[in-house]
CSV table of C-alpha atoms in Angstrom, one decimal:
chain,number,residue,atom,x,y,z
A,201,UNK,CA,-0.5,-38.6,22.8
A,202,UNK,CA,2.1,-40.9,23.7
A,203,UNK,CA,0.7,-43.9,26.5
A,204,UNK,CA,3.0,-43.9,29.9
A,205,UNK,CA,4.5,-47.0,28.6
A,206,UNK,CA,5.6,-45.4,25.4
A,207,UNK,CA,7.5,-42.7,27.7
A,208,UNK,CA,8.8,-45.5,29.6
A,209,UNK,CA,10.6,-47.0,26.4
A,210,UNK,CA,11.8,-43.6,25.9
A,211,UNK,CA,13.3,-43.4,28.6
A,212,UNK,CA,14.8,-46.6,28.7
A,213,UNK,CA,16.2,-46.1,25.6
A,214,UNK,CA,17.6,-42.6,26.5
A,215,UNK,CA,19.5,-44.1,29.8
A,216,UNK,CA,21.1,-47.0,27.6
A,217,UNK,CA,22.6,-44.4,25.3
A,218,UNK,CA,23.5,-42.1,28.3
A,219,UNK,CA,25.0,-45.2,29.7
A,220,UNK,CA,26.9,-46.3,26.4
A,221,UNK,CA,25.1,-49.9,26.5
A,222,UNK,CA,23.9,-51.8,23.3
A,223,UNK,CA,20.9,-53.1,23.3
A,224,UNK,CA,22.4,-56.9,24.2
A,225,UNK,CA,23.1,-55.7,27.3
A,226,UNK,CA,20.4,-54.5,28.5
A,227,UNK,CA,18.1,-57.4,27.0
A,228,UNK,CA,20.4,-60.3,28.0
A,229,UNK,CA,18.0,-62.7,30.1
A,230,UNK,CA,15.0,-60.4,30.1
A,231,UNK,CA,14.0,-59.9,26.3
A,232,UNK,CA,15.4,-60.1,22.6
A,233,UNK,CA,17.3,-57.1,22.1
A,234,UNK,CA,14.6,-57.0,19.0
A,235,UNK,CA,11.8,-56.8,21.7
A,236,UNK,CA,13.8,-54.6,23.5
A,237,UNK,CA,14.1,-51.7,20.5
A,238,UNK,CA,10.4,-52.6,19.8
A,239,UNK,CA,9.6,-51.6,23.5
A,240,UNK,CA,12.1,-48.3,23.0
A,241,UNK,CA,10.5,-46.9,19.9
A,242,UNK,CA,6.9,-47.4,21.6
A,243,UNK,CA,6.1,-50.1,18.8
A,244,UNK,CA,5.0,-52.7,21.7
A,245,UNK,CA,3.1,-52.1,24.9
A,246,UNK,CA,5.1,-54.8,27.8
A,247,UNK,CA,3.7,-56.3,30.8
A,248,UNK,CA,5.0,-54.1,33.5
A,249,UNK,CA,6.6,-56.7,34.9
A,250,UNK,CA,9.3,-56.6,32.1
A,251,UNK,CA,9.5,-52.4,32.2
A,252,UNK,CA,10.4,-53.5,36.3
A,253,UNK,CA,13.4,-56.0,34.9
A,254,UNK,CA,15.0,-53.1,32.5
A,255,UNK,CA,14.5,-50.1,34.8
A,256,UNK,CA,16.3,-52.1,37.4
A,257,UNK,CA,19.2,-53.3,35.0
A,258,UNK,CA,19.6,-49.6,33.9
A,259,UNK,CA,19.4,-48.6,37.8
A,260,UNK,CA,16.5,-46.2,37.0
A,261,UNK,CA,14.6,-45.5,39.9
A,262,UNK,CA,11.0,-44.5,38.2
A,263,UNK,CA,9.8,-43.2,41.5
A,264,UNK,CA,12.6,-40.7,41.8
A,265,UNK,CA,12.8,-40.0,37.9
A,266,UNK,CA,8.6,-39.2,38.1
A,267,UNK,CA,9.5,-36.5,41.4
A,268,UNK,CA,12.3,-35.3,39.9
A,269,UNK,CA,10.6,-34.5,36.8
A,270,UNK,CA,7.5,-33.3,38.3
A,271,UNK,CA,9.9,-30.4,40.7
A,272,UNK,CA,11.5,-29.0,37.2
A,273,UNK,CA,7.9,-29.1,35.6
A,274,UNK,CA,6.6,-26.8,39.0
A,275,UNK,CA,9.7,-24.4,38.0
A,276,UNK,CA,8.9,-24.2,34.6
A,277,UNK,CA,5.2,-23.1,35.3
A,278,UNK,CA,6.7,-20.6,38.1
A,279,UNK,CA,8.5,-19.0,34.7
A,280,UNK,CA,5.6,-19.7,32.7
A,281,UNK,CA,3.3,-17.3,34.6
A,282,UNK,CA,6.5,-14.9,35.2
A,283,UNK,CA,6.1,-14.2,31.5
A,284,UNK,CA,2.5,-14.1,31.1
A,285,UNK,CA,3.4,-11.4,34.4
A,286,UNK,CA,5.9,-9.5,32.1
A,287,UNK,CA,7.9,-10.1,35.0
A,288,UNK,CA,11.8,-10.4,34.4
A,289,UNK,CA,13.3,-13.9,34.9
A,290,UNK,CA,16.7,-14.6,36.5
A,291,UNK,CA,19.8,-15.7,35.0
A,292,UNK,CA,19.0,-19.5,36.1
A,293,UNK,CA,15.8,-19.8,35.0
A,294,UNK,CA,16.9,-18.9,31.6
A,295,UNK,CA,19.3,-21.3,31.6
A,296,UNK,CA,16.9,-24.3,32.8
A,297,UNK,CA,15.1,-22.9,29.6
A,298,UNK,CA,17.6,-23.6,27.4
A,299,UNK,CA,18.2,-27.0,28.9
A,300,UNK,CA,15.0,-28.7,28.8
A,301,UNK,CA,16.2,-31.2,26.4
A,302,UNK,CA,18.6,-32.4,29.3
A,303,UNK,CA,16.2,-31.8,32.3
A,304,UNK,CA,13.5,-33.8,31.3
A,305,UNK,CA,13.5,-37.5,29.9
A,306,UNK,CA,9.8,-38.2,29.7
A,307,UNK,CA,8.6,-37.0,26.3
A,308,UNK,CA,5.5,-35.2,27.0
A,309,UNK,CA,7.2,-33.3,29.6
A,310,UNK,CA,9.9,-32.1,26.9
A,311,UNK,CA,7.4,-31.1,25.0
A,312,UNK,CA,5.6,-28.8,27.8
A,313,UNK,CA,9.4,-27.5,28.7
A,314,UNK,CA,9.7,-26.8,24.9
A,315,UNK,CA,6.4,-24.9,24.8
A,316,UNK,CA,6.9,-22.6,27.6
A,317,UNK,CA,11.0,-22.3,26.1
A,318,UNK,CA,9.2,-20.8,23.0
A,319,UNK,CA,6.8,-18.3,25.2
A,320,UNK,CA,10.2,-17.0,26.0
A,321,UNK,CA,11.7,-16.9,23.0
A,322,UNK,CA,8.3,-14.7,21.8
A,323,UNK,CA,9.1,-12.6,24.8
A,324,UNK,CA,12.7,-11.4,23.4
A,325,UNK,CA,11.9,-11.3,20.2
A,326,UNK,CA,13.5,-14.6,18.7
A,327,UNK,CA,10.1,-15.4,16.5
A,328,UNK,CA,11.5,-16.7,13.6
A,329,UNK,CA,13.2,-19.4,16.4
A,330,UNK,CA,9.8,-19.7,18.1
A,331,UNK,CA,7.7,-20.2,15.1
A,332,UNK,CA,10.0,-22.9,13.7
A,333,UNK,CA,9.5,-25.1,17.0
A,334,UNK,CA,5.3,-24.3,17.0
A,335,UNK,CA,5.4,-25.8,13.7
A,336,UNK,CA,7.4,-28.7,14.6
A,337,UNK,CA,5.5,-30.0,17.8
A,338,UNK,CA,1.8,-29.2,16.5
A,339,UNK,CA,1.7,-33.0,15.1
A,340,UNK,CA,2.4,-33.9,18.7
A,341,UNK,CA,-0.5,-31.6,20.0
A,342,UNK,CA,-4.1,-34.2,20.9
A,343,UNK,CA,-6.4,-31.3,21.1
A,344,UNK,CA,-7.8,-32.3,24.5
A,345,UNK,CA,-7.8,-30.5,28.1
A,346,UNK,CA,-4.5,-31.5,29.0
A,347,UNK,CA,-1.7,-29.0,29.6
A,348,UNK,CA,0.2,-29.7,26.6
A,349,UNK,CA,-2.9,-28.6,24.7
A,350,UNK,CA,-4.0,-25.8,26.8
A,351,UNK,CA,0.2,-24.7,26.7
A,352,UNK,CA,0.2,-24.7,22.8
A,353,UNK,CA,-3.1,-22.8,22.1
A,354,UNK,CA,-1.8,-20.0,24.5
A,355,UNK,CA,1.3,-19.5,23.6
A,356,UNK,CA,0.6,-19.9,19.3
A,357,UNK,CA,-2.4,-17.2,20.1
A,358,UNK,CA,0.4,-14.9,21.3
A,359,UNK,CA,2.9,-15.8,18.7
A,360,UNK,CA,0.1,-14.7,15.8
A,361,UNK,CA,-0.1,-11.1,17.8
A,362,UNK,CA,3.8,-11.3,17.6
A,363,UNK,CA,3.9,-12.1,13.8
A,364,UNK,CA,0.8,-9.8,13.4
A,365,UNK,CA,-1.2,-12.3,12.3
A,366,UNK,CA,-4.7,-10.8,13.7
A,367,UNK,CA,-7.4,-12.2,11.8
A,368,UNK,CA,-5.8,-15.3,11.7
A,369,UNK,CA,-5.9,-15.3,15.6
A,370,UNK,CA,-9.7,-14.2,15.1
A,371,UNK,CA,-10.7,-16.7,12.8
A,372,UNK,CA,-9.1,-19.4,14.4
A,373,UNK,CA,-10.6,-18.8,17.6
A,374,UNK,CA,-14.1,-17.9,16.0
A,375,UNK,CA,-14.1,-21.6,13.9
A,376,UNK,CA,-12.2,-23.8,16.5
A,377,UNK,CA,-13.6,-22.8,19.9
A,378,UNK,CA,-10.2,-23.6,21.4
A,379,UNK,CA,-11.0,-21.3,24.7
A,380,UNK,CA,-13.0,-24.4,25.5
A,381,UNK,CA,-10.0,-26.8,25.8
A,382,UNK,CA,-8.3,-24.1,28.4
A,383,UNK,CA,-11.0,-24.8,30.9
A,384,UNK,CA,-8.5,-27.0,33.4
A,385,UNK,CA,-5.6,-23.9,32.8
A,386,UNK,CA,-5.5,-21.2,35.4
A,387,UNK,CA,-7.7,-18.2,35.8
A,388,UNK,CA,-5.2,-15.9,35.0
A,389,UNK,CA,-3.7,-18.0,31.9
A,390,UNK,CA,-7.4,-17.9,30.6
A,391,UNK,CA,-7.6,-14.4,31.0
A,392,UNK,CA,-4.3,-13.8,29.2
A,393,UNK,CA,-5.7,-16.0,26.2
A,394,UNK,CA,-9.2,-14.2,26.0
A,395,UNK,CA,-7.2,-10.7,26.5
A,396,UNK,CA,-5.1,-11.5,23.1
A,397,UNK,CA,-8.3,-13.0,21.0
A,398,UNK,CA,-10.0,-9.4,22.2
A,399,UNK,CA,-6.6,-7.9,20.6
A,400,UNK,CA,-6.3,-9.6,17.6
A,401,UNK,CA,-10.4,-8.9,17.1
A,402,UNK,CA,-10.3,-5.4,17.6
A,403,UNK,CA,-7.6,-5.0,14.8
A,404,UNK,CA,-9.7,-7.0,12.6
A,405,UNK,CA,-12.6,-4.6,12.9
A,406,UNK,CA,-14.5,-6.9,14.9
A,407,UNK,CA,-15.3,-4.5,17.8
A,408,UNK,CA,-18.0,-6.5,19.3
A,409,UNK,CA,-16.5,-9.7,19.5
A,410,UNK,CA,-13.7,-7.7,20.8
A,411,UNK,CA,-15.3,-6.7,23.8
A,412,UNK,CA,-16.8,-10.1,24.7
A,413,UNK,CA,-13.6,-11.2,24.9
A,414,UNK,CA,-12.5,-8.5,27.1
A,415,UNK,CA,-15.5,-9.2,29.6
A,416,UNK,CA,-14.3,-12.6,29.7
A,417,UNK,CA,-10.9,-12.3,30.4
A,418,UNK,CA,-12.3,-9.3,33.2
A,419,UNK,CA,-14.3,-12.0,34.6
A,420,UNK,CA,-11.4,-14.6,35.2
A,421,UNK,CA,-9.6,-12.1,37.0
A,422,UNK,CA,-12.2,-10.8,39.0
A,423,UNK,CA,-10.3,-12.0,42.3
A,424,UNK,CA,-7.2,-12.2,41.7
A,425,UNK,CA,-4.5,-9.2,42.2
A,426,UNK,CA,-2.8,-8.6,38.7
A,427,UNK,CA,-2.7,-4.6,38.5
A,428,UNK,CA,-0.7,-4.5,35.6
A,429,UNK,CA,-3.0,-7.2,34.1
A,430,UNK,CA,-6.0,-5.4,35.1
A,431,UNK,CA,-4.6,-1.8,33.5
A,432,UNK,CA,-4.1,-3.6,30.3
A,433,UNK,CA,-7.8,-4.6,30.6
A,434,UNK,CA,-8.7,-1.2,31.3
A,435,UNK,CA,-7.0,0.1,28.2
A,436,UNK,CA,-8.1,-2.0,25.6
A,437,UNK,CA,-11.8,-2.2,27.0
A,438,UNK,CA,-11.6,1.5,26.5
A,439,UNK,CA,-9.8,1.4,23.1
A,440,UNK,CA,-12.5,-0.7,22.2
A,441,UNK,CA,-15.5,1.7,23.3
A,442,UNK,CA,-13.8,4.6,21.8
A,443,UNK,CA,-13.7,2.5,18.1
A,444,UNK,CA,-17.5,2.0,19.1
A,445,UNK,CA,-18.3,5.6,19.7
A,446,UNK,CA,-19.0,5.2,23.1
A,447,UNK,CA,-16.7,7.9,23.8
A,448,UNK,CA,-18.0,8.2,27.7
A,449,UNK,CA,-17.7,4.2,28.5
A,450,UNK,CA,-14.3,4.9,27.0
A,451,UNK,CA,-13.4,7.5,29.5
A,452,UNK,CA,-14.7,5.5,32.3
A,453,UNK,CA,-12.6,2.5,31.6
A,454,UNK,CA,-9.2,5.3,30.9
A,455,UNK,CA,-10.0,6.9,34.0
A,456,UNK,CA,-10.3,3.7,36.0
A,457,UNK,CA,-6.8,2.7,34.6
A,458,UNK,CA,-5.4,6.3,35.7
A,459,UNK,CA,-6.7,5.6,39.4
A,460,UNK,CA,-5.3,2.3,39.6
A,461,UNK,CA,-1.9,3.7,38.3
A,462,UNK,CA,-2.4,6.4,40.6
A,463,UNK,CA,-2.7,4.1,43.6
A,464,UNK,CA,-0.2,0.7,42.9
A,465,UNK,CA,3.6,2.1,42.9
A,466,UNK,CA,4.4,-1.2,41.7
A,467,UNK,CA,3.2,-0.7,38.2
A,468,UNK,CA,3.9,3.2,37.6
A,469,UNK,CA,6.0,3.8,35.1
A,470,UNK,CA,6.5,6.4,32.9
A,471,UNK,CA,5.4,4.2,29.8
A,472,UNK,CA,2.6,3.3,31.4
A,473,UNK,CA,1.3,7.1,32.3
A,474,UNK,CA,2.1,8.0,28.7
A,475,UNK,CA,0.0,5.2,27.1
A,476,UNK,CA,-3.2,5.9,29.4
A,477,UNK,CA,-2.9,9.7,28.5
A,478,UNK,CA,-2.3,9.0,24.5
A,479,UNK,CA,-5.4,6.8,24.9
A,480,UNK,CA,-7.4,9.7,26.5
A,481,UNK,CA,-6.3,12.2,23.9
A,482,UNK,CA,-7.0,9.9,21.1
A,483,UNK,CA,-10.5,9.6,22.6
A,484,UNK,CA,-10.9,13.7,22.5
A,485,UNK,CA,-9.8,13.5,19.3
A,486,UNK,CA,-12.0,11.2,17.8
A,487,UNK,CA,-14.8,13.3,19.3
A,488,UNK,CA,-13.2,16.6,17.7
A,489,UNK,CA,-12.4,18.0,21.0
A,490,UNK,CA,-8.9,19.4,20.0
A,491,UNK,CA,-8.0,21.6,22.7
A,492,UNK,CA,-8.5,18.5,25.1
A,493,UNK,CA,-6.8,16.1,23.1
A,494,UNK,CA,-3.5,18.1,22.6
A,495,UNK,CA,-3.6,18.7,26.5
A,496,UNK,CA,-3.6,14.9,27.1
A,497,UNK,CA,-1.0,14.3,24.7
A,498,UNK,CA,1.2,16.8,26.2
A,499,UNK,CA,0.5,14.8,29.5
A,500,UNK,CA,1.9,11.4,27.4
A,501,UNK,CA,4.7,13.2,26.4
A,502,UNK,CA,5.6,14.7,29.5
A,503,UNK,CA,5.9,11.2,31.0
A,504,UNK,CA,7.6,9.7,28.2
A,505,UNK,CA,9.2,10.6,24.4
A,506,UNK,CA,6.9,7.7,23.0
A,507,UNK,CA,6.7,8.6,19.3
A,508,UNK,CA,3.5,7.4,18.1
A,509,UNK,CA,1.9,10.1,20.6
A,510,UNK,CA,4.1,12.6,19.1
A,511,UNK,CA,2.7,11.8,16.2
A,512,UNK,CA,-1.0,11.8,16.9
A,513,UNK,CA,-0.4,15.4,19.0
A,514,UNK,CA,1.1,16.6,15.2
A,515,UNK,CA,-2.0,15.5,13.7
A,516,UNK,CA,-4.1,16.9,16.3
A,517,UNK,CA,-2.2,20.1,16.2
A,518,UNK,CA,-3.5,20.3,12.3
A,519,UNK,CA,-6.6,20.0,13.3
A,520,UNK,CA,-7.0,22.5,15.5
A,521,UNK,CA,-5.2,24.9,13.1
A,522,UNK,CA,-2.1,25.4,15.6
A,523,UNK,CA,0.5,25.6,13.0
A,524,UNK,CA,3.0,27.0,15.9
A,525,UNK,CA,2.7,24.1,18.2
A,526,UNK,CA,2.6,21.9,15.0
A,527,UNK,CA,6.0,23.2,13.4
A,528,UNK,CA,7.9,23.4,17.1
A,529,UNK,CA,6.9,19.6,16.9
A,530,UNK,CA,8.3,19.1,13.6
A,531,UNK,CA,11.8,20.5,14.5
A,532,UNK,CA,11.9,18.8,17.7
A,533,UNK,CA,11.2,15.3,15.9
A,534,UNK,CA,12.8,15.1,12.3
A,535,UNK,CA,12.3,12.0,10.2
A,536,UNK,CA,15.6,10.6,11.2
A,537,UNK,CA,14.0,10.0,14.6
A,538,UNK,CA,10.8,7.3,13.0
A,539,UNK,CA,11.6,4.2,12.1
A,540,UNK,CA,7.7,3.3,11.9
A,541,UNK,CA,6.7,3.4,8.4
A,542,UNK,CA,2.9,4.7,9.2
A,543,UNK,CA,4.6,7.1,11.5
A,544,UNK,CA,7.2,8.3,8.8
A,545,UNK,CA,4.4,8.7,6.1
A,546,UNK,CA,2.3,10.8,8.5
A,547,UNK,CA,4.9,12.9,9.8
A,548,UNK,CA,5.6,13.5,6.0
A,549,UNK,CA,2.1,14.3,5.0
A,550,UNK,CA,1.7,16.6,7.7
A,551,UNK,CA,4.9,18.4,7.2
A,552,UNK,CA,4.1,19.3,3.8
A,553,UNK,CA,0.5,19.8,4.4
A,554,UNK,CA,1.8,23.3,6.2
A,555,UNK,CA,3.3,24.1,3.2
A,556,UNK,CA,2.1,27.6,1.8
A,557,UNK,CA,2.2,26.5,-1.9
A,558,UNK,CA,1.3,22.4,-2.8
A,559,UNK,CA,2.0,21.0,-6.5
A,560,UNK,CA,-0.1,18.0,-7.7
A,561,UNK,CA,3.2,16.5,-8.5
A,562,UNK,CA,4.2,16.8,-4.7
A,563,UNK,CA,1.1,15.5,-3.7
A,564,UNK,CA,0.8,12.7,-6.3
A,565,UNK,CA,4.5,11.6,-4.7
A,566,UNK,CA,3.3,11.4,-1.3
A,567,UNK,CA,-0.6,9.9,-1.6
A,568,UNK,CA,1.4,6.8,-3.6
A,569,UNK,CA,4.1,6.8,-0.6
A,570,UNK,CA,1.8,6.4,2.4
A,571,UNK,CA,-1.8,5.4,1.1
A,572,UNK,CA,-0.5,2.1,0.0
A,573,UNK,CA,0.8,1.1,3.2
A,574,UNK,CA,-2.1,2.8,4.7
A,575,UNK,CA,-4.5,0.3,3.0
A,576,UNK,CA,-1.8,-2.8,2.9
A,577,UNK,CA,-1.7,-2.8,6.8
A,578,UNK,CA,-5.5,-2.2,7.2
A,579,UNK,CA,-5.0,1.5,9.2
A,580,UNK,CA,-8.6,2.6,7.5
A,581,UNK,CA,-8.9,5.7,10.5
A,582,UNK,CA,-5.8,7.2,8.3
A,583,UNK,CA,-6.8,6.6,5.1
A,584,UNK,CA,-10.1,8.1,6.2
A,585,UNK,CA,-8.5,11.2,7.8
A,586,UNK,CA,-5.7,11.7,4.8
A,587,UNK,CA,-7.6,10.8,1.9
A,588,UNK,CA,-9.9,13.8,2.6
A,589,UNK,CA,-7.3,16.2,3.3
A,590,UNK,CA,-5.3,15.7,0.2
A,591,UNK,CA,-8.5,15.6,-2.0
A,592,UNK,CA,-9.0,19.2,-0.5
A,593,UNK,CA,-5.8,20.0,-1.7
A,594,UNK,CA,-5.9,18.8,-5.4
A,595,UNK,CA,-9.3,20.8,-5.3
A,596,UNK,CA,-7.4,23.9,-4.8
A,597,UNK,CA,-5.3,23.2,-7.4
A,598,UNK,CA,-8.1,22.3,-10.0
A,599,UNK,CA,-7.2,18.6,-10.2
A,600,UNK,CA,-10.3,17.3,-9.9
A,601,UNK,CA,-9.6,13.7,-11.0
A,602,UNK,CA,-7.0,13.1,-8.6
A,603,UNK,CA,-9.3,14.8,-5.7
A,604,UNK,CA,-11.9,12.3,-6.7
A,605,UNK,CA,-9.7,9.3,-6.9
A,606,UNK,CA,-9.0,10.7,-3.0
A,607,UNK,CA,-12.2,10.7,-2.1
A,608,UNK,CA,-12.9,7.2,-3.7
A,609,UNK,CA,-10.3,5.7,-1.3
A,610,UNK,CA,-11.7,7.2,2.1
A,611,UNK,CA,-14.9,5.9,0.6
A,612,UNK,CA,-13.2,2.2,0.3
A,613,UNK,CA,-12.0,2.5,4.1
A,614,UNK,CA,-15.6,3.7,5.5
A,615,UNK,CA,-17.2,0.8,3.6
A,616,UNK,CA,-14.5,-1.6,5.0
A,617,UNK,CA,-15.0,-0.5,8.5
A,618,UNK,CA,-18.6,-0.8,8.2
A,619,UNK,CA,-18.8,-4.5,6.8
A,620,UNK,CA,-16.5,-5.9,9.5
A,621,UNK,CA,-18.2,-3.9,11.7
A,622,UNK,CA,-21.7,-5.4,10.7
A,623,UNK,CA,-20.4,-8.9,11.2
């Protein structure tokens, strides 16, 4: 962490270069050019009177500079809260983010601005550029309770989610207790951080830890009016309860979210309604109440044609043995509309499962395409559904070795879930 005097040195150097002055010109009658060089580079800390003389020589008003930079820092903080709230930025705000190097002269302020700019890059899916900047900034982070540290921890947490690095984020918090370094951040920032860690733990099948962080996030916004974020908390908590097989509690969270959505017009979008109905449907699917599940998947599609809900609806139709509706969905949503790999694999598996006749070669080809992907991406629940289904098809063809392999895949997926949940 740089001292204030070191930042002054950089301010002197920056202003001198902007004015196109040589070190000899500025140092004359005050100090030697070599001593000025060491001041500018933070190698020595001079007496305050000497800094004052250099400021006067360069017509720097330190009070005015600090006031101006604080003004811009406040503007950046407003932008940061808008990014946390998923609010749109104006063209002027985006331009201000992009011009951080020209806006700030003090080094620490530049780093803070650069971190907020990174958060903007992540919000527009410029992940590679954001990652490069975060790696560049990491050596300058002091890891204490200052503003720079809290921003870095929160923004890198969001970056881990953007890069699908769920285990890395979950392990980072478990090993380093980074949440403790955010104690001076706002309640909303801390709530966002705990939500992100909860999401990472959930995707890592550490459901109890995910629940603990959701509770912390909820506590931090208990006195804030953040309806969209509260809706996210209801949904996430419901998803966690669902995976813990606490279905009634999951439905209570979803219904609380639906009630909030129905009473706050500002957050009412087709996507939000579709998402919550999809979650309710999946909860019923997990309870094997396939009729209610299909009803709610249909409601989800009524609000927005989300292909994730479509695949879930197809899968539930198959379990309900409603092949009329399943074939209707397969015809309506052909494979060309899908781009997410696990959606494509599930559609192919379900389409083939509707065929009247199966062949070992076709079953094997689809298995080799889909199941390794489920394993690699840790979609254990999908393996638990499709592997026994495929095993049954193999058994009907008396291909018992292939059937045994599929049952073994399901057993391994079940064991991995059990191991992670037991932690």
